[in-house]
Amino acid sequence: MNKDTFTFTNNRTGEKYEFDIIDATRGPSVVDISSFYKQTGMFTFDVGYTSTASCTSYITFIDGEKGELRYRGHEIEDLAENHSYLETCYLLLNGKLPTEEELLDFDLELRNRSFIDENLRHLIAAFPDSAHPMSILSSGVSALSSFYYEHLNIDDEAEYQEMARRIIAKIPTLAAFAYRKSLGIPFIYPDVDKSFTENFLYMLRAYPGGKLKRTSEGREEIKKIEVEALDAIFTLHADHEQNASTTTVRNVASTGAHPYVAISAGISALWGRAHGGANESVIAQLEMIGEVENVDAYIARAKDHDDDFRLMGFGHRVYKNFDPRARELKKLQDQLKDELNLDSKLMDIAHKIEEIALNDEYFIERKLYPNIDFYSGVILTALKLERPMFTPIFVIGRTVGWITQLMEFKTDPASKIARPRQLYLGK
Ligand code: ACO
């Protein structure tokens, strides 16, 4: 580690304080201010943690200026185009891609663990039909902690890995049940003969008895291209270092709470429209804009400081360049356009927004580029997924990231309970 230091001068007293600079393997170095209060009697102030690193991590790297994202050193483009979501899960959890045999074992284990306890099914059934699937999902995952109360001993690696694989396996089932509950239709149990992603689409679409919808042309089927597209979407969402929901998971875990309760809190954090809820808002906004001719007026609103209207799917705290996940989804959208009959009107409006915003001084100056949510909604619509399911899809992809980050937190001897301070301005 580098031993360089950073000196702060208090201009009120002339006193100087030195803090270590720690270099990252990639990305910005940090100034270790953990002894700042002890040395200076003052806190640092950073609303929204825009300049604050809260942990060390070996999992995911983002270069927001370049628009680069890597999981365990692997470029996101390579993972999305050449590897499956399950391989990506294995990579995140174990730090390396699986061999063929390891992948087979991992896949089988997830298939066999995909069922949920019947009592949990009853719990989901008790929600009102009008419940949003995200609300059912966050409650269902919290309730999982009652069914699996063990796994709190982080010293037992095998136990923690089992806890992680269990939640990854059950999340699609919970999400599909939550969706079917919101429609008031019977639950479909997992089919162990189907792959992770195909099984999820099956649990959403099948009729009781396991058959898909019958049309005048015959029975509908789940197309290979649909499975591949959704699998890539899961991969693109699998982790994103210390975002709001992951930080929530780490903070809840820092108190010693059950891992599934921490994941449930992450799901709640993700639901907000400034975070994962944006994919639902993007489609709602495109529909509200309605016609290509209306785009200019909405762009003007987005630029008006007296109007709180924001272009959903634009801007990102970290990316000050094209979000690489968005670039992958844009490619995917172009590939799927004809095969899946993507709604061309929504796409036309989206293209127009993209074209104007990428050339407009307001967006250029503020480095506002399309983010992952700008494109995912149009693709998910083409996969016949209803809007309230967009954020649950994000949850399915992200669960592996949350649980991997949680395990990293638990095994890091430097971890502490999260307890920020404040600048008190009250009476
Ligand atoms: N439309 C119009 N203006 C915007 C937008 C937008 N989508 N996003 C940011 N701006 C403007 C702000 O008004 C501000 O302008 P100002 O400097 O003149 O006051 C400037 O850009 C900086 O914006 P902040 O809100 O300070 O940026 P921050 O990093 O805090 O917010 C965020 C990032 C929340 C993603 C924001 O860009 C946003 O609200 N985007 C729309 C929602 C969205 O797409 N969220 C998904 C994020 S990706 C994800 O979670 C998977």
mmCIF file of N, CA and C in Angstrom, residues 60 62 69-71 75-81 83-85 88-89 92 228-241 243 319 323-333 372-373 375-376 379 393-394 396-398 400:
data_model
loop_
_atom_site.group_PDB
_atom_site.id
_atom_site.type_symbol
_atom_site.label_atom_id
_atom_site.label_comp_id
_atom_site.label_asym_id
_atom_site.label_seq_id
_atom_site.Cartn_x
_atom_site.Cartn_y
_atom_site.Cartn_z
ATOM 1 N N THR A 60 -16.899 -5.575 -8.011
ATOM 2 C CA THR A 60 -17.290 -4.879 -9.247
ATOM 3 C C THR A 60 -16.544 -3.567 -9.388
ATOM 4 N N ILE A 62 -16.392 0.079 -11.641
ATOM 5 C CA ILE A 62 -17.022 0.974 -12.614
ATOM 6 C C ILE A 62 -16.090 2.150 -12.871
ATOM 7 N N LEU A 69 -17.655 -1.129 -17.079
ATOM 8 C CA LEU A 69 -18.165 -1.926 -15.952
ATOM 9 C C LEU A 69 -17.576 -3.326 -16.024
ATOM 10 N N ARG A 70 -17.020 -3.793 -14.917
ATOM 11 C CA ARG A 70 -16.452 -5.145 -14.861
ATOM 12 C C ARG A 70 -16.907 -5.860 -13.598
ATOM 13 N N TYR A 71 -17.244 -7.143 -13.744
ATOM 14 C CA TYR A 71 -17.499 -7.979 -12.565
ATOM 15 C C TYR A 71 -16.274 -8.869 -12.389
ATOM 16 N N GLU A 75 -15.131 -7.911 -18.382
ATOM 17 C CA GLU A 75 -15.936 -6.826 -18.962
ATOM 18 C C GLU A 75 -17.396 -7.239 -19.090
ATOM 19 N N ILE A 76 -18.292 -6.298 -18.811
ATOM 20 C CA ILE A 76 -19.726 -6.600 -18.865
ATOM 21 C C ILE A 76 -20.151 -7.016 -20.276
ATOM 22 N N GLU A 77 -19.503 -6.416 -21.286
ATOM 23 C CA GLU A 77 -19.857 -6.735 -22.677
ATOM 24 C C GLU A 77 -19.607 -8.220 -22.943
ATOM 25 N N ASP A 78 -18.454 -8.731 -22.460
ATOM 26 C CA ASP A 78 -18.109 -10.139 -22.677
ATOM 27 C C ASP A 78 -19.100 -11.048 -21.936
ATOM 28 N N LEU A 79 -19.428 -10.671 -20.713
ATOM 29 C CA LEU A 79 -20.344 -11.518 -19.932
ATOM 30 C C LEU A 79 -21.737 -11.552 -20.571
ATOM 31 N N ALA A 80 -22.225 -10.370 -20.987
ATOM 32 C CA ALA A 80 -23.582 -10.312 -21.550
ATOM 33 C C ALA A 80 -23.671 -11.037 -22.892
ATOM 34 N N GLU A 81 -22.589 -10.975 -23.669
ATOM 35 C CA GLU A 81 -22.668 -11.548 -25.029
ATOM 36 C C GLU A 81 -22.228 -13.002 -25.089
ATOM 37 N N HIS A 83 -21.573 -15.228 -22.107
ATOM 38 C CA HIS A 83 -21.774 -16.096 -20.939
ATOM 39 C C HIS A 83 -23.217 -16.000 -20.447
ATOM 40 N N SER A 84 -23.647 -17.070 -19.766
ATOM 41 C CA SER A 84 -25.028 -17.065 -19.276
ATOM 42 C C SER A 84 -25.109 -16.330 -17.939
ATOM 43 N N TYR A 85 -26.346 -16.044 -17.535
ATOM 44 C CA TYR A 85 -26.546 -15.398 -16.237
ATOM 45 C C TYR A 85 -26.036 -16.293 -15.099
ATOM 46 N N THR A 88 -22.467 -15.982 -14.710
ATOM 47 C CA THR A 88 -22.163 -14.688 -14.078
ATOM 48 C C THR A 88 -22.398 -14.758 -12.571
ATOM 49 N N CYS A 89 -23.482 -15.431 -12.174
ATOM 50 C CA CYS A 89 -23.750 -15.597 -10.728
ATOM 51 C C CYS A 89 -22.588 -16.334 -10.077
ATOM 52 N N LEU A 92 -19.585 -14.066 -9.740
ATOM 53 C CA LEU A 92 -19.685 -13.090 -8.654
ATOM 54 C C LEU A 92 -19.491 -13.760 -7.302
ATOM 55 N N GLU A 228 -32.900 -15.947 -24.158
ATOM 56 C CA GLU A 228 -31.546 -15.372 -24.250
ATOM 57 C C GLU A 228 -31.551 -13.881 -23.910
ATOM 58 N N ALA A 229 -32.583 -13.173 -24.387
ATOM 59 C CA ALA A 229 -32.648 -11.730 -24.117
ATOM 60 C C ALA A 229 -32.823 -11.474 -22.622
ATOM 61 N N LEU A 230 -33.725 -12.218 -21.982
ATOM 62 C CA LEU A 230 -33.955 -12.000 -20.553
ATOM 63 C C LEU A 230 -32.723 -12.409 -19.741
ATOM 64 N N ASP A 231 -32.062 -13.467 -20.180
ATOM 65 C CA ASP A 231 -30.847 -13.919 -19.500
ATOM 66 C C ASP A 231 -29.776 -12.805 -19.534
ATOM 67 N N ALA A 232 -29.644 -12.151 -20.701
ATOM 68 C CA ALA A 232 -28.667 -11.052 -20.819
ATOM 69 C C ALA A 232 -29.088 -9.882 -19.934
ATOM 70 N N ILE A 233 -30.400 -9.632 -19.853
ATOM 71 C CA ILE A 233 -30.885 -8.543 -18.985
ATOM 72 C C ILE A 233 -30.523 -8.837 -17.525
ATOM 73 N N PHE A 234 -30.708 -10.087 -17.094
ATOM 74 C CA PHE A 234 -30.315 -10.450 -15.721
ATOM 75 C C PHE A 234 -28.819 -10.194 -15.507
ATOM 76 N N THR A 235 -28.009 -10.605 -16.487
ATOM 77 C CA THR A 235 -26.552 -10.419 -16.356
ATOM 78 C C THR A 235 -26.205 -8.936 -16.228
ATOM 79 N N LEU A 236 -26.846 -8.109 -17.049
ATOM 80 C CA LEU A 236 -26.521 -6.675 -17.035
ATOM 81 C C LEU A 236 -26.908 -6.011 -15.711
ATOM 82 N N HIS A 237 -27.851 -6.625 -14.991
ATOM 83 C CA HIS A 237 -28.283 -6.059 -13.706
ATOM 84 C C HIS A 237 -27.605 -6.713 -12.502
ATOM 85 N N ALA A 238 -26.705 -7.672 -12.721
ATOM 86 C CA ALA A 238 -26.274 -8.545 -11.619
ATOM 87 C C ALA A 238 -25.548 -7.842 -10.467
ATOM 88 N N ASP A 239 -24.773 -6.825 -10.767
ATOM 89 C CA ASP A 239 -24.152 -6.079 -9.661
ATOM 90 C C ASP A 239 -23.770 -4.702 -10.144
ATOM 91 N N HIS A 240 -23.607 -3.760 -9.232
ATOM 92 C CA HIS A 240 -23.225 -2.403 -9.640
ATOM 93 C C HIS A 240 -22.569 -1.677 -8.493
ATOM 94 N N GLU A 241 -21.629 -2.279 -7.884
ATOM 95 C CA GLU A 241 -20.891 -1.808 -6.692
ATOM 96 C C GLU A 241 -21.790 -1.120 -5.663
ATOM 97 N N ASN A 243 -24.208 1.003 -4.988
ATOM 98 C CA ASN A 243 -25.392 1.820 -5.291
ATOM 99 C C ASN A 243 -26.322 1.880 -4.070
ATOM 100 N N TYR A 319 -22.104 7.233 -13.845
ATOM 101 C CA TYR A 319 -21.743 7.320 -15.266
ATOM 102 C C TYR A 319 -21.868 8.748 -15.776
ATOM 103 N N ASP A 323 -23.816 4.677 -20.289
ATOM 104 C CA ASP A 323 -23.836 3.513 -19.392
ATOM 105 C C ASP A 323 -23.568 2.269 -20.261
ATOM 106 N N PRO A 324 -22.490 1.496 -19.989
ATOM 107 C CA PRO A 324 -22.173 0.359 -20.868
ATOM 108 C C PRO A 324 -23.295 -0.676 -20.928
ATOM 109 N N ARG A 325 -24.087 -0.754 -19.855
ATOM 110 C CA ARG A 325 -25.222 -1.689 -19.841
ATOM 111 C C ARG A 325 -26.283 -1.203 -20.815
ATOM 112 N N ALA A 326 -26.437 0.127 -20.884
ATOM 113 C CA ALA A 326 -27.413 0.700 -21.814
ATOM 114 C C ALA A 326 -26.968 0.419 -23.249
ATOM 115 N N ARG A 327 -25.639 0.504 -23.476
ATOM 116 C CA ARG A 327 -25.134 0.247 -24.829
ATOM 117 C C ARG A 327 -25.448 -1.195 -25.246
ATOM 118 N N GLU A 328 -25.267 -2.135 -24.303
ATOM 119 C CA GLU A 328 -25.567 -3.549 -24.594
ATOM 120 C C GLU A 328 -27.058 -3.737 -24.867
ATOM 121 N N LEU A 329 -27.888 -3.062 -24.069
ATOM 122 C CA LEU A 329 -29.337 -3.213 -24.260
ATOM 123 C C LEU A 329 -29.796 -2.603 -25.575
ATOM 124 N N LYS A 330 -29.130 -1.509 -25.959
ATOM 125 C CA LYS A 330 -29.484 -0.876 -27.236
ATOM 126 C C LYS A 330 -29.205 -1.855 -28.380
ATOM 127 N N LYS A 331 -28.050 -2.553 -28.281
ATOM 128 C CA LYS A 331 -27.713 -3.571 -29.296
ATOM 129 C C LYS A 331 -28.773 -4.667 -29.303
ATOM 130 N N LEU A 332 -29.119 -5.105 -28.100
ATOM 131 C CA LEU A 332 -30.098 -6.181 -27.964
ATOM 132 C C LEU A 332 -31.447 -5.751 -28.550
ATOM 133 N N GLN A 333 -31.816 -4.510 -28.273
ATOM 134 C CA GLN A 333 -33.082 -3.968 -28.775
ATOM 135 C C GLN A 333 -33.094 -4.005 -30.309
ATOM 136 N N ILE A 372 -29.365 2.345 -18.050
ATOM 137 C CA ILE A 372 -29.879 0.994 -18.360
ATOM 138 C C ILE A 372 -31.408 0.967 -18.465
ATOM 139 N N ASP A 373 -32.053 1.797 -17.638
ATOM 140 C CA ASP A 373 -33.512 1.768 -17.592
ATOM 141 C C ASP A 373 -34.159 2.364 -18.833
ATOM 142 N N TYR A 375 -33.540 1.696 -21.858
ATOM 143 C CA TYR A 375 -33.795 0.686 -22.899
ATOM 144 C C TYR A 375 -34.508 -0.562 -22.385
ATOM 145 N N SER A 376 -34.352 -0.866 -21.087
ATOM 146 C CA SER A 376 -34.863 -2.163 -20.633
ATOM 147 C C SER A 376 -36.387 -2.269 -20.756
ATOM 148 N N ILE A 379 -37.670 -3.439 -24.160
ATOM 149 C CA ILE A 379 -37.399 -4.866 -24.389
ATOM 150 C C ILE A 379 -38.314 -5.735 -23.526
ATOM 151 N N ILE A 393 -37.908 -7.770 -12.166
ATOM 152 C CA ILE A 393 -36.898 -8.382 -13.048
ATOM 153 C C ILE A 393 -35.507 -7.897 -12.622
ATOM 154 N N PHE A 394 -35.437 -6.614 -12.312
ATOM 155 C CA PHE A 394 -34.178 -6.025 -11.821
ATOM 156 C C PHE A 394 -33.772 -6.749 -10.528
ATOM 157 N N ILE A 396 -34.471 -9.802 -9.588
ATOM 158 C CA ILE A 396 -33.976 -11.160 -9.859
ATOM 159 C C ILE A 396 -32.510 -11.086 -10.272
ATOM 160 N N GLY A 397 -32.201 -10.166 -11.211
ATOM 161 C CA GLY A 397 -30.805 -10.039 -11.656
ATOM 162 C C GLY A 397 -29.879 -9.606 -10.540
ATOM 163 N N ARG A 398 -30.318 -8.659 -9.701
ATOM 164 C CA ARG A 398 -29.447 -8.035 -8.712
ATOM 165 C C ARG A 398 -29.242 -8.863 -7.443
ATOM 166 N N VAL A 400 -28.002 -11.690 -6.784
ATOM 167 C CA VAL A 400 -26.658 -12.258 -6.621
ATOM 168 C C VAL A 400 -25.657 -11.183 -6.211
#
